[in-house]
Amino acid sequence: MTKYKGIEVKDTVRALLPHMPLIEEYREMLQTLQAVWDNLNLLGQMSGTTAEIGQTREAFSSLTGELLNNLAERTLAKREQEMKAKSQVAIDILIRNLFERTADIGFLSTDDVIRSFAAQPGEPFELQQRFREYVRKYSVYEDVVLLSPQGEVLVRLGSDGGNPSGNTSIRDSWVREALVTQAAYVEAYAHSALFPERPRSLIYAYRITAPSGETLGVLALCFRFADEMQRIFAELSQADDPGVIALLDGTGQVIASSDRWQIPLGAELSLPSNQLQRLRFAGRSYLAFASDTKGYQAYMGPGWRGLVMMPVAQAFEAQTDNQLDGIAPSLVASAISGGRAFPEALQAIPRQAAAIQRDLSRAVWNGTVRQSVSSASINASFSKILLWEISRIGMSMREVFSSSIGNLQATVLSSVLADSQFLAALAIDIMDRNLYERANDCRWWALDATIRRLMDTGPETERQSGLETVIRYINSLYTVYDNIVLFDTTGTVSAVSNPAYAELVGNRLDEPWVGSCLELRDSQSYTVSSFTRTRLYASRPTYVYLAALRSADDSRVTGGIAIVFDAEPQFAAMLHDSLPREANGEAVADSFAVFVDGQSTIIASSNSAYRIGSSLALPDELLNPPAAGCSRLINLNGQVMAAGARRSSGYREYKGIEDDYRNEVTAVVFVPLGEYRPEAGLGSAGGEVASRRSVIPTGISSREIATFHLAGHWLGLPVGDVVEAIEANGAARLANAPKEVYGALIYRNESLPIYNLHAALGLSEPAGAESGRQIVVVRDENGGNFGILVDRLGEILEVPSADIEDLSNIYVGIASVLASVVKTTPQNGGAMLVLLSVASMSQHLHAKPLPAALAD
């Protein structure tokens, strides 16, 4: 711990506090109140009226430091969480994309058209056209290059989509490696003679071989690395966000940056992974968080890391956080008390603040009672003014506590809500990027030369075996598919890649998408089934992506290709990767995620309790979120959940302006926060501070009334009958006592019986009745004392004697414990103030013999 402007703070946040304006504001307000209170406490000690306030002042000082520390820690934790999530997603989204590229190069290197040209080079135009078709579908590539074994450029799509350009002989190391590697691909991020103007390029390469095994050449796919990174950065960045998202290579060098003016390419940063760091870079102080990739299907990528850097001076700028606006207080209160987002240390702060308020209220209440009944009047006027000032400062303190605690709670909850929304955006982004590849695959495989030939003119005896050889090889490389189906113009199945569906061959498909597929106008068009059960997927629901097969001269349609997405495990994996995580990397217990369609039907779920095909009842704002997504607290089957939602918006051309395909899918991520308690609500930080200046004109007979609250009723006693108010700690209940006897406690070394006002008035006691309640000690007509258990203290009122009317003149048969009413009781919401009968309560307590424990 260390001192910061007079307050004990933790070392971890000391250097950051000057950059947290909201916390600075609270600190100044609390310290100003502390200074005023110190003066009032000194005056109170001089007058002898406020001896009890000293301990309360100490508790106030202690809680001030604890509150500010927690605010600072949670503010820092919220920022760290955001930085960690963004850096992790930046690298993992890229790695998922690059994983697809490793499959692409492996498959394309076996393409018969490319292989034939490599074996016997000729006019490049036809192969360039094929490359162009490929890039039209897989727009993540900017160039496709075929090289001879000696590195000579045979055919290159080129940046202009035309003739080969630049170097005609490439001596890069990846060319040599592709010729001899035992791996399934070569991944190179380095300077290449293909793009001499760039410092580095990302290239995937593999050798082209003849059926005999002879090496014919090398194929290279050139990835749009800079373009892809800017897309990722744009998706993760927010308007006016001062932070920078970057990518580091294995040596710590920046290879991509969302803001090259702040963090330029080529900068070298030595940072550990997976921990928040503070560093200086280019003359500025930054917070930095670097994340290693979690990998995808055992693919770990080139060894890169995601990085987020945030200028310290702007990291904690006050933001208008309205995520809790419009949410039912019972949901917020249930989440706060649930313990999932708010550990015990945080839950204790509002309780401590409430206890301080009760202590202060009781001290002022007792001080007012004592000066009212004292026979000495030397300092009576001064004491009243002093107590009124203490009340006023206490009210200000309560407002500051309430505001700062509310901000602390809002910071924690909004962090969880923002996290759920961010994870929903991640889930839907993963889905869109994944299904983008499926739309590409079906169109490209429809152009496979062997498939087209066999479907058009192949001998009947060779057709099925030849087709199945091709599509089974494809399916072995692309395991996200459960099956690949080829059918002719009548819808009759010609071949399947999965032997488990062999009975489909020769049968006619009656699915509605068959006709849609056969009507597709060109090689760029595709169609997708609705998410429904199909016999092509063992009667389970999935998407089927389709493209039309055409004759070699493109003059007519010869059939269609249907690729059956293995939706069950693939969607489950996407949702699992989008769940919130504990510090150890495990998914938060009971959290789950779903994909729902436009009709609120679940198409995938990470929780077996929410079955695929069932309907999910959620607020419309979650099922139909705005483009940027949204998050809410909801009650889901008795549990408070932070629910974040984001709707599909597509990726690149997929679901873009020129794409006719639309499919309304929303990802929703649920984070549990605790049991929903409808009775919960955001209460005040403490009771009223009880003192008010007298407004009774001089000469008017008046009486001072000590008031308190019980189960929604406003009750009171003449000040002269009241000794003081004390904490209810230690009050013991006795099961066999008369109903009017609540129990007893030790007071001034004697047993103090406690009157059960709830029972006398026929009121039910609330759950947790002892929490925060107080006891008003009353003196009976014989000079003995007894206590009344009350919910909270009220004001000490001075009322005209004429306004007090005997209750028997108004109501007949009313409980005898009620003595009179005050006809005019302003400033309490118009509620009626009822005065109690000390004599009646005393009589009830002593009418029957007390248990021995009370009689001692």
XYZ file of C-alpha atoms in Angstrom, residues 445-446 451-452 454-455 463-464 466-468 470-471 483-488 491-497 504-507 509 536 547 549 559-563:
39
model
C -15.606 -27.684 -56.903
C -18.388 -27.345 -59.461
C -16.373 -33.901 -62.256
C -17.594 -31.852 -65.217
C -17.787 -37.431 -65.993
C -21.147 -35.765 -65.343
C -19.150 -42.380 -63.670
C -19.922 -43.301 -60.077
C -14.692 -41.809 -60.914
C -16.856 -39.147 -59.287
C -16.560 -40.701 -55.850
C -12.688 -37.087 -56.668
C -15.200 -36.043 -54.025
C -20.980 -35.449 -47.190
C -20.619 -34.244 -50.777
C -23.404 -35.233 -53.150
C -23.500 -35.031 -56.959
C -26.816 -35.256 -58.812
C -27.952 -34.962 -62.423
C -32.231 -34.717 -59.236
C -30.990 -38.331 -59.242
C -27.908 -38.880 -57.057
C -24.842 -39.858 -59.086
C -22.261 -40.138 -56.289
C -21.673 -39.470 -52.575
C -18.389 -38.937 -50.724
C -28.842 -42.434 -51.893
C -27.075 -43.224 -55.181
C -29.650 -43.783 -57.906
C -32.449 -42.204 -55.857
C -33.826 -36.015 -54.364
C -28.332 -36.107 -46.546
C -23.729 -24.916 -57.193
C -22.451 -28.321 -62.739
C -26.389 -31.401 -62.661
C -25.445 -30.033 -59.287
C -23.057 -30.395 -56.372
C -24.404 -30.334 -52.826
C -21.931 -29.993 -49.964
